Amino acid sequence: MPGNRAVIYRGPGHVEVEEIDYPTFELQDGPGVNPDNVGRQLPHGAVLKVIATNICGSDQHMVRGRTTAPEGLALGHEITGEVIETGRDVEFIKTGDLVSVPFNIACGRCRNCKERKTGICLNVNPDRPGSAYGYVDMGGWVGGQAEYVMVPYADWNLLKFPDRDRAMEKIVDLAMLSDIFPTGFHGAVTAGVGPGSTVYIAGAGPVGLAAATSSFLLGAAVVIVADLQEERLTQARSFGCETIDVSRGEPADQIEQILGTREVDCAVDAVGFEARGHGEQAETERPATVLNTVMDVTRAGGAVGIPGLYVTGDPGAADDAAKHGSLSLQIGLGWAKSLAFTTGQCPVMKYNRQLMMAILHDRVNIARNVNATVLPLDQAAQGYAEFDRGAAQKYVLDPHGSIA
């Protein structure tokens, strides 16, 4: 049996690559594992050799100490890999298959899964609906920023790539299918983006850039991306986006300069709970800023997609209310404009096959648009540090040197 190494959270601002147990078909006790999940038998699972595993902004929230994540947690929920072992109940997935792993863990059996709401599966997390690998309050499933990882309900969860050689040629693009590409696409779809739409996207991190890419794929006429980091705005402009530097003032004023009107058809919040203010308040954390802004700039009767992460526990928040996820929202504004809102985890399985086909048939180049940058597993700490400083890159870890 080979060894296994993984990226481990060791406290605010600190990750280490350490030896961990090789995966088995039983969920073991460990940091963050719900006691009701300890000893859970997983004959429906598969063990993967990890080909690519990405650093996500959601991981960064934990590493900054902005969640209740326990020290010792093995991180990573964006996983692409090769199946090397299957449990006795796995029927269709085979050893040797190259697969994408949706970051949502879903059973395929509960009411929500049967309704395609795989982001809120009822059977995999005793704490609440919904689960993910290597994430706080998600049941304790071991993260995939590792050499090997176990995926439960393999026949249901795994997306098999149809041709291995062709997939390896585009493996960095396909690595985005586990989370950020479907998540950005979900944000755009739920915001109502379609042919001819004008779109405002708050945040030029990887999810925001994926939402912008998705908006073009859906036929948007104008995509406006807002951020504080000039490097990230430059990346957005590299594939045709208009951009707004919110440190220079209110987005509506800058939208008017681009469109001739202060409102857009559709808006996406790709920032989440660590949002900062606009203009002179750009250096101050104001977690409700983006939500209030997207309500302000979206036309009456429009829709807002909110793939940006919001949490129920934020020990580093600026005020007591925000520490419990309570924000000062202008919900009356949203009500008065009859806006529709969609929040929560993206149900990755709703979109990942279609987006896979778009990648394989050269309809989209998501890796280029998010500036995917490959690092060996041993450089994970460097990737986290650079990402935390606002680098306009999506870091992809390559545990086995598999990516050419």
CSV table of C-alpha atoms in Angstrom, one decimal:
chain,number,residue,atom,x,y,z
A,1,MET,CA,0.0,0.0,0.0
A,2,PRO,CA,1.5,3.4,-1.0
A,3,GLY,CA,1.9,6.3,1.5
A,4,ASN,CA,-0.2,9.4,1.3
A,5,ARG,CA,0.5,13.0,1.8
A,6,ALA,CA,-2.0,15.9,2.1
A,7,VAL,CA,-2.2,19.7,2.7
A,8,ILE,CA,-3.1,20.1,6.4
A,9,TYR,CA,-4.5,23.3,8.1
A,10,ARG,CA,-2.3,24.1,11.1
A,11,GLY,CA,-3.9,27.4,12.2
A,12,PRO,CA,-4.5,30.8,10.7
A,13,GLY,CA,-2.1,31.5,7.8
A,14,HIS,CA,-0.4,28.1,8.2
A,15,VAL,CA,-0.6,25.0,6.1
A,16,GLU,CA,1.8,22.0,5.9
A,17,VAL,CA,2.1,19.0,3.6
A,18,GLU,CA,2.1,16.0,6.0
A,19,GLU,CA,1.7,12.2,5.9
A,20,ILE,CA,-1.8,11.0,6.4
A,21,ASP,CA,-3.5,7.6,6.3
A,22,TYR,CA,-4.1,6.0,3.0
A,23,PRO,CA,-7.8,6.0,2.1
A,24,THR,CA,-10.0,3.0,3.1
A,25,PHE,CA,-13.6,2.2,2.6
A,26,GLU,CA,-14.5,3.3,6.1
A,27,LEU,CA,-14.7,6.9,7.4
A,28,GLN,CA,-12.2,7.1,10.3
A,29,ASP,CA,-12.2,9.5,13.2
A,30,GLY,CA,-10.2,12.7,12.8
A,31,PRO,CA,-10.3,16.5,12.8
A,32,GLY,CA,-13.7,17.7,11.9
A,33,VAL,CA,-15.3,14.3,11.5
A,34,ASN,CA,-18.8,14.3,12.9
A,35,PRO,CA,-19.1,11.5,15.5
A,36,ASP,CA,-22.1,10.1,13.7
A,37,ASN,CA,-20.0,9.6,10.6
A,38,VAL,CA,-17.2,7.7,12.4
A,39,GLY,CA,-17.1,4.1,11.2
A,40,ARG,CA,-19.4,4.7,8.3
A,41,GLN,CA,-18.9,1.9,5.8
A,42,LEU,CA,-18.3,2.9,2.2
A,43,PRO,CA,-18.5,-0.2,-0.1
A,44,HIS,CA,-19.9,2.2,-2.8
A,45,GLY,CA,-16.7,4.3,-2.8
A,46,ALA,CA,-13.6,4.5,-5.0
A,47,VAL,CA,-10.0,5.4,-4.2
A,48,LEU,CA,-8.4,7.9,-6.6
A,49,LYS,CA,-4.9,8.7,-7.4
A,50,VAL,CA,-5.1,12.5,-7.5
A,51,ILE,CA,-4.1,14.0,-10.9
A,52,ALA,CA,-5.0,17.6,-10.1
A,53,THR,CA,-6.4,19.3,-7.0
A,54,ASN,CA,-7.0,23.1,-6.9
A,55,ILE,CA,-6.7,25.7,-4.2
A,56,CYS,CA,-10.1,27.4,-3.8
A,57,GLY,CA,-11.1,30.7,-2.3
A,58,SER,CA,-13.3,28.7,0.1
A,59,ASP,CA,-10.1,27.0,1.3
A,60,GLN,CA,-8.5,30.4,1.8
A,61,HIS,CA,-11.3,31.5,4.1
A,62,MET,CA,-10.4,28.6,6.4
A,63,VAL,CA,-6.7,29.2,6.2
A,64,ARG,CA,-7.2,32.8,7.1
A,65,GLY,CA,-8.9,31.6,10.3
A,66,ARG,CA,-12.2,33.0,9.2
A,67,THR,CA,-14.2,29.8,10.0
A,68,THR,CA,-14.4,27.3,12.8
A,69,ALA,CA,-12.2,24.8,11.0
A,70,PRO,CA,-10.2,22.6,13.4
A,71,GLU,CA,-6.4,22.4,13.1
A,72,GLY,CA,-5.3,19.1,11.5
A,73,LEU,CA,-8.0,19.2,8.8
A,74,ALA,CA,-6.9,17.8,5.5
A,75,LEU,CA,-7.9,20.4,2.9
A,76,GLY,CA,-9.2,20.3,-0.7
A,77,HIS,CA,-12.5,19.8,-2.4
A,78,GLU,CA,-11.5,20.4,-6.1
A,79,ILE,CA,-10.4,17.0,-7.3
A,80,THR,CA,-9.6,15.3,-10.6
A,81,GLY,CA,-8.1,11.8,-10.5
A,82,GLU,CA,-7.6,8.3,-11.7
A,83,VAL,CA,-9.6,5.4,-10.2
A,84,ILE,CA,-7.2,2.9,-8.7
A,85,GLU,CA,-9.6,0.8,-6.5
A,86,THR,CA,-13.3,0.4,-6.2
A,87,GLY,CA,-15.5,-0.9,-3.4
A,88,ARG,CA,-17.5,-4.1,-3.7
A,89,ASP,CA,-20.8,-2.2,-4.5
A,90,VAL,CA,-19.4,-0.1,-7.4
A,91,GLU,CA,-20.8,-1.3,-10.6
A,92,PHE,CA,-20.1,1.1,-13.5
A,93,ILE,CA,-16.9,3.1,-12.5
A,94,LYS,CA,-13.8,1.0,-13.3
A,95,THR,CA,-10.2,1.0,-12.3
A,96,GLY,CA,-8.2,3.2,-14.7
A,97,ASP,CA,-11.1,5.6,-15.4
A,98,LEU,CA,-10.0,9.3,-15.4
A,99,VAL,CA,-12.7,11.3,-13.6
A,100,SER,CA,-13.8,14.7,-12.2
A,101,VAL,CA,-15.1,14.8,-8.6
A,102,PRO,CA,-17.9,17.2,-7.9
A,103,PHE,CA,-17.0,19.1,-4.7
A,104,ASN,CA,-20.5,18.4,-3.4
A,105,ILE,CA,-20.7,14.9,-1.8
A,106,ALA,CA,-24.1,13.4,-2.6
A,107,CYS,CA,-25.7,10.1,-2.0
A,108,GLY,CA,-28.0,10.0,-5.1
A,109,ARG,CA,-30.8,8.5,-3.1
A,110,CYS,CA,-32.4,11.3,-1.0
A,111,ARG,CA,-35.2,13.6,-2.0
A,112,ASN,CA,-32.8,16.5,-2.8
A,113,CYS,CA,-30.4,14.4,-4.9
A,114,LYS,CA,-33.4,13.1,-6.9
A,115,GLU,CA,-34.4,16.7,-7.5
A,116,ARG,CA,-30.8,17.5,-8.8
A,117,LYS,CA,-30.1,19.5,-5.6
A,118,THR,CA,-26.9,17.7,-5.0
A,119,GLY,CA,-25.4,20.6,-3.0
A,120,ILE,CA,-27.8,19.9,-0.2
A,121,CYS,CA,-27.8,16.1,0.0
A,122,LEU,CA,-29.6,14.9,3.1
A,123,ASN,CA,-27.6,11.8,3.9
A,124,VAL,CA,-23.9,12.6,3.9
A,125,ASN,CA,-23.5,15.2,6.7
A,126,PRO,CA,-25.2,14.8,10.1
A,127,ASP,CA,-24.7,18.5,10.9
A,128,ARG,CA,-26.8,20.0,8.1
A,129,PRO,CA,-27.8,19.3,4.4
A,130,GLY,CA,-24.8,19.5,2.1
A,131,SER,CA,-21.3,18.3,2.3
A,132,ALA,CA,-17.8,18.7,0.7
A,133,TYR,CA,-14.3,17.2,1.0
A,134,GLY,CA,-11.9,18.8,3.4
A,135,TYR,CA,-14.2,21.5,4.6
A,136,VAL,CA,-15.5,22.8,8.0
A,137,ASP,CA,-18.8,21.5,9.2
A,138,MET,CA,-19.2,19.3,6.2
A,139,GLY,CA,-19.3,15.9,7.9
A,140,GLY,CA,-15.5,15.3,8.0
A,141,TRP,CA,-14.8,13.8,4.6
A,142,VAL,CA,-11.1,13.8,4.1
A,143,GLY,CA,-9.8,16.5,1.7
A,144,GLY,CA,-8.4,15.9,-1.7
A,145,GLN,CA,-5.3,18.2,-1.7
A,146,ALA,CA,-3.5,14.9,-1.3
A,147,GLU,CA,-1.9,12.1,-3.3
A,148,TYR,CA,-4.9,9.8,-2.8
A,149,VAL,CA,-8.5,10.3,-1.8
A,150,MET,CA,-11.6,8.2,-1.2
A,151,VAL,CA,-14.8,9.3,-3.0
A,152,PRO,CA,-18.1,7.8,-1.7
A,153,TYR,CA,-21.1,6.8,-3.9
A,154,ALA,CA,-18.7,6.6,-6.8
A,155,ASP,CA,-21.1,5.5,-9.5
A,156,TRP,CA,-23.2,8.6,-8.7
A,157,ASN,CA,-20.6,11.2,-8.0
A,158,LEU,CA,-17.9,10.6,-10.5
A,159,LEU,CA,-17.9,12.2,-14.0
A,160,LYS,CA,-15.9,9.9,-16.3
A,161,PHE,CA,-14.0,11.5,-19.1
A,162,PRO,CA,-14.8,9.7,-22.4
A,163,ASP,CA,-11.3,9.5,-23.8
A,164,ARG,CA,-8.2,9.4,-21.5
A,165,ASP,CA,-5.6,10.7,-23.9
A,166,ARG,CA,-7.8,13.6,-25.1
A,167,ALA,CA,-8.6,14.4,-21.5
A,168,MET,CA,-5.0,14.6,-20.5
A,169,GLU,CA,-4.4,17.1,-23.2
A,170,LYS,CA,-6.9,19.4,-21.6
A,171,ILE,CA,-6.5,18.2,-18.0
A,172,VAL,CA,-5.9,21.7,-16.5
A,173,ASP,CA,-9.2,22.9,-18.1
A,174,LEU,CA,-11.0,19.8,-17.0
A,175,ALA,CA,-9.7,20.3,-13.4
A,176,MET,CA,-12.0,23.3,-13.2
A,177,LEU,CA,-15.1,21.1,-13.5
A,178,SER,CA,-14.9,20.0,-9.9
A,179,ASP,CA,-16.0,23.4,-8.6
A,180,ILE,CA,-15.2,26.9,-10.0
A,181,PHE,CA,-16.5,26.4,-13.6
A,182,PRO,CA,-19.8,24.9,-12.6
A,183,THR,CA,-20.1,27.4,-9.7
A,184,GLY,CA,-19.5,30.4,-12.0
A,185,PHE,CA,-21.9,28.9,-14.5
A,186,HIS,CA,-24.5,28.4,-11.8
A,187,GLY,CA,-24.1,32.0,-10.8
A,188,ALA,CA,-24.6,33.2,-14.3
A,189,VAL,CA,-27.6,30.9,-15.0
A,190,THR,CA,-29.4,31.8,-11.8
A,191,ALA,CA,-28.8,35.5,-12.5
A,192,GLY,CA,-30.7,34.9,-15.8
A,193,VAL,CA,-27.8,35.5,-18.2
A,194,GLY,CA,-28.8,34.9,-21.8
A,195,PRO,CA,-28.2,36.2,-25.3
A,196,GLY,CA,-27.7,40.0,-25.3
A,197,SER,CA,-27.6,40.3,-21.5
A,198,THR,CA,-25.6,43.0,-19.6
A,199,VAL,CA,-24.0,41.4,-16.6
A,200,TYR,CA,-22.3,42.8,-13.5
A,201,ILE,CA,-20.0,40.4,-11.7
A,202,ALA,CA,-18.6,41.3,-8.3
A,203,GLY,CA,-15.2,39.8,-7.8
A,204,ALA,CA,-12.4,38.9,-10.2
A,205,GLY,CA,-11.1,35.9,-8.4
A,206,PRO,CA,-11.3,32.5,-10.0
A,207,VAL,CA,-15.1,32.1,-9.5
A,208,GLY,CA,-15.8,35.6,-10.7
A,209,LEU,CA,-13.7,34.9,-13.8
A,210,ALA,CA,-15.5,31.6,-14.3
A,211,ALA,CA,-18.8,33.4,-14.0
A,212,ALA,CA,-17.6,35.9,-16.7
A,213,THR,CA,-16.5,33.1,-18.9
A,214,SER,CA,-19.9,31.4,-18.4
A,215,SER,CA,-21.7,34.6,-19.2
A,216,PHE,CA,-20.0,34.8,-22.6
A,217,LEU,CA,-20.8,31.1,-23.2
A,218,LEU,CA,-24.5,31.9,-22.5
A,219,GLY,CA,-24.5,34.8,-24.9
A,220,ALA,CA,-24.0,37.9,-22.9
A,221,ALA,CA,-23.4,41.2,-24.8
A,222,VAL,CA,-21.5,43.0,-22.1
A,223,VAL,CA,-19.8,41.5,-19.0
A,224,ILE,CA,-18.6,43.9,-16.4
A,225,VAL,CA,-16.2,42.6,-13.7
A,226,ALA,CA,-15.5,44.5,-10.5
A,227,ASP,CA,-12.6,44.1,-8.1
A,228,LEU,CA,-10.1,46.0,-6.0
A,229,GLN,CA,-7.0,44.2,-7.5
A,230,GLU,CA,-5.7,45.7,-10.7
A,231,GLU,CA,-3.9,42.4,-11.6
A,232,ARG,CA,-7.2,40.5,-11.4
A,233,LEU,CA,-9.0,43.2,-13.5
A,234,THR,CA,-6.3,42.9,-16.1
A,235,GLN,CA,-6.9,39.2,-16.3
A,236,ALA,CA,-10.6,39.8,-16.8
A,237,ARG,CA,-9.9,42.3,-19.6
A,238,SER,CA,-7.7,39.6,-21.3
A,239,PHE,CA,-10.8,37.7,-22.5
A,240,GLY,CA,-13.1,40.6,-23.3
A,241,CYS,CA,-14.6,41.8,-20.0
A,242,GLU,CA,-15.2,45.4,-19.1
A,243,THR,CA,-13.9,46.2,-15.7
A,244,ILE,CA,-14.6,48.4,-12.6
A,245,ASP,CA,-12.1,49.3,-9.9
A,246,VAL,CA,-14.4,49.6,-6.9
A,247,SER,CA,-11.7,51.4,-4.9
A,248,ARG,CA,-12.5,54.4,-7.2
A,249,GLY,CA,-16.1,54.8,-6.2
A,250,GLU,CA,-19.6,53.3,-6.5
A,251,PRO,CA,-20.1,50.6,-9.1
A,252,ALA,CA,-23.3,52.2,-10.4
A,253,ASP,CA,-21.4,55.4,-11.4
A,254,GLN,CA,-18.9,53.3,-13.3
A,255,ILE,CA,-21.5,51.1,-14.9
A,256,GLU,CA,-23.1,54.2,-16.3
A,257,GLN,CA,-19.9,55.2,-17.9
A,258,ILE,CA,-19.8,51.8,-19.7
A,259,LEU,CA,-23.4,51.3,-20.6
A,260,GLY,CA,-25.0,54.7,-20.4
A,261,THR,CA,-27.3,53.4,-17.7
A,262,ARG,CA,-26.7,52.7,-14.0
A,263,GLU,CA,-28.3,49.2,-14.1
A,264,VAL,CA,-27.6,45.8,-15.7
A,265,ASP,CA,-29.9,42.9,-16.5
A,266,CYS,CA,-28.1,40.4,-14.3
A,267,ALA,CA,-25.7,40.4,-11.4
A,268,VAL,CA,-23.5,37.8,-9.7
A,269,ASP,CA,-21.9,38.0,-6.3
A,270,ALA,CA,-18.6,36.0,-6.5
A,271,VAL,CA,-17.1,37.6,-3.4
A,272,GLY,CA,-18.9,36.4,-0.3
A,273,PHE,CA,-18.6,37.2,3.3
A,274,GLU,CA,-15.1,38.8,3.3
A,275,ALA,CA,-16.2,41.7,1.1
A,276,ARG,CA,-14.7,45.2,1.4
A,277,GLY,CA,-16.3,48.5,0.9
A,278,HIS,CA,-16.2,50.8,-2.1
A,279,GLY,CA,-14.3,54.1,-2.7
A,280,GLU,CA,-12.8,55.5,0.5
A,281,GLN,CA,-14.1,52.4,2.4
A,282,ALA,CA,-12.2,49.9,0.1
A,283,GLU,CA,-9.8,49.0,2.9
A,284,THR,CA,-12.5,48.3,5.4
A,285,GLU,CA,-14.3,45.0,5.6
A,286,ARG,CA,-18.0,45.4,5.0
A,287,PRO,CA,-19.5,42.0,4.4
A,288,ALA,CA,-22.9,43.2,3.2
A,289,THR,CA,-21.5,45.6,0.6
A,290,VAL,CA,-21.6,43.3,-2.4
A,291,LEU,CA,-25.1,42.0,-1.7
A,292,ASN,CA,-26.4,45.5,-1.3
A,293,THR,CA,-24.6,46.6,-4.4
A,294,VAL,CA,-25.9,43.8,-6.6
A,295,MET,CA,-29.5,44.7,-5.5
A,296,ASP,CA,-28.8,48.4,-6.4
A,297,VAL,CA,-27.4,47.8,-9.9
A,298,THR,CA,-29.8,45.1,-11.1
A,299,ARG,CA,-32.8,46.2,-13.0
A,300,ALA,CA,-36.3,45.8,-11.5
A,301,GLY,CA,-37.6,42.3,-12.1
A,302,GLY,CA,-34.0,40.9,-12.6
A,303,ALA,CA,-32.2,38.2,-10.8
A,304,VAL,CA,-29.0,37.8,-8.7
A,305,GLY,CA,-26.9,34.7,-8.5
A,306,ILE,CA,-24.9,34.4,-5.3
A,307,PRO,CA,-22.2,31.7,-5.5
A,308,GLY,CA,-20.0,33.7,-3.2
A,309,LEU,CA,-19.6,31.9,0.1
A,310,TYR,CA,-21.4,33.1,3.3
A,311,VAL,CA,-21.0,31.3,6.6
A,312,THR,CA,-22.9,30.9,9.9
A,313,GLY,CA,-19.7,31.1,11.9
A,314,ASP,CA,-17.0,33.7,11.3
A,315,PRO,CA,-14.8,34.2,14.4
A,316,GLY,CA,-12.8,36.9,12.6
A,317,ALA,CA,-15.7,39.1,11.7
A,318,ALA,CA,-15.7,42.8,12.4
A,319,ASP,CA,-18.8,42.8,14.6
A,320,ASP,CA,-20.8,40.4,16.7
A,321,ALA,CA,-23.7,40.0,14.3
A,322,ALA,CA,-21.4,39.1,11.4
A,323,LYS,CA,-19.7,36.5,13.5
A,324,HIS,CA,-23.0,34.6,13.3
A,325,GLY,CA,-23.7,35.3,9.6
A,326,SER,CA,-26.1,38.2,10.3
A,327,LEU,CA,-25.5,41.1,7.8
A,328,SER,CA,-27.1,44.5,7.3
A,329,LEU,CA,-28.9,43.8,4.1
A,330,GLN,CA,-31.2,46.3,2.3
A,331,ILE,CA,-33.8,43.6,1.7
A,332,GLY,CA,-36.4,46.2,1.3
A,333,LEU,CA,-34.6,47.4,-1.8
A,334,GLY,CA,-34.6,43.9,-3.2
A,335,TRP,CA,-38.2,43.4,-2.4
A,336,ALA,CA,-39.2,46.8,-4.0
A,337,LYS,CA,-37.4,45.8,-7.2
A,338,SER,CA,-38.9,42.3,-7.2
A,339,LEU,CA,-35.5,40.7,-7.5
A,340,ALA,CA,-34.9,37.0,-7.5
A,341,PHE,CA,-32.0,35.5,-5.4
A,342,THR,CA,-30.3,32.2,-5.6
A,343,THR,CA,-27.8,31.2,-2.9
A,344,GLY,CA,-26.0,28.2,-1.7
A,345,GLN,CA,-23.6,25.5,-3.0
A,346,CYS,CA,-23.7,25.0,-6.8
A,347,PRO,CA,-25.2,21.6,-7.6
A,348,VAL,CA,-22.1,20.7,-9.7
A,349,MET,CA,-23.7,17.6,-11.3
A,350,LYS,CA,-26.3,19.7,-12.9
A,351,TYR,CA,-23.7,21.3,-15.2
A,352,ASN,CA,-20.4,19.4,-15.2
A,353,ARG,CA,-21.1,17.1,-18.2
A,354,GLN,CA,-22.2,19.9,-20.5
A,355,LEU,CA,-19.2,22.0,-19.5
A,356,MET,CA,-16.9,19.1,-20.0
A,357,MET,CA,-18.2,18.8,-23.6
A,358,ALA,CA,-17.6,22.5,-24.1
A,359,ILE,CA,-14.0,22.1,-23.0
A,360,LEU,CA,-13.3,18.9,-25.0
A,361,HIS,CA,-14.8,20.5,-28.2
A,362,ASP,CA,-12.9,23.8,-27.9
A,363,ARG,CA,-15.8,26.0,-27.1
A,364,VAL,CA,-14.2,27.5,-24.0
A,365,ASN,CA,-10.8,27.9,-22.5
A,366,ILE,CA,-11.5,28.2,-18.8
A,367,ALA,CA,-7.9,27.5,-17.7
A,368,ARG,CA,-6.6,30.4,-19.7
A,369,ASN,CA,-9.3,32.7,-18.5
A,370,VAL,CA,-8.7,32.0,-14.8
A,371,ASN,CA,-4.9,31.9,-15.4
A,372,ALA,CA,-4.5,28.4,-14.1
A,373,THR,CA,-1.0,27.8,-12.6
A,374,VAL,CA,0.3,24.3,-11.8
A,375,LEU,CA,2.4,23.7,-8.7
A,376,PRO,CA,3.8,20.5,-7.1
A,377,LEU,CA,2.0,19.4,-3.9
A,378,ASP,CA,5.1,20.5,-1.9
A,379,GLN,CA,4.6,24.1,-3.0
A,380,ALA,CA,1.0,24.2,-1.6
A,381,ALA,CA,1.9,26.7,1.1
A,382,GLN,CA,3.4,29.0,-1.5
A,383,GLY,CA,0.3,28.8,-3.6
A,384,TYR,CA,-1.9,29.7,-0.6
A,385,ALA,CA,0.3,32.6,0.3
A,386,GLU,CA,0.3,34.1,-3.2
A,387,PHE,CA,-3.4,33.6,-3.6
A,388,ASP,CA,-4.0,35.3,-0.2
A,389,ARG,CA,-2.1,38.3,-1.5
A,390,GLY,CA,-4.5,38.6,-4.4
A,391,ALA,CA,-2.6,36.9,-7.2
A,392,ALA,CA,-4.6,36.7,-10.4
A,393,GLN,CA,-4.0,33.0,-10.7
A,394,LYS,CA,-5.9,29.7,-10.0
A,395,TYR,CA,-3.4,27.4,-8.4
A,396,VAL,CA,-3.6,23.7,-9.4
A,397,LEU,CA,-1.6,21.2,-7.3
A,398,ASP,CA,0.0,18.3,-9.1
A,399,PRO,CA,0.7,15.6,-6.5
A,400,HIS,CA,2.3,13.0,-8.8
A,401,GLY,CA,3.8,15.1,-11.5
A,402,SER,CA,1.1,14.0,-13.9
A,403,ILE,CA,0.5,17.2,-15.7
A,404,ALA,CA,2.7,17.9,-18.7
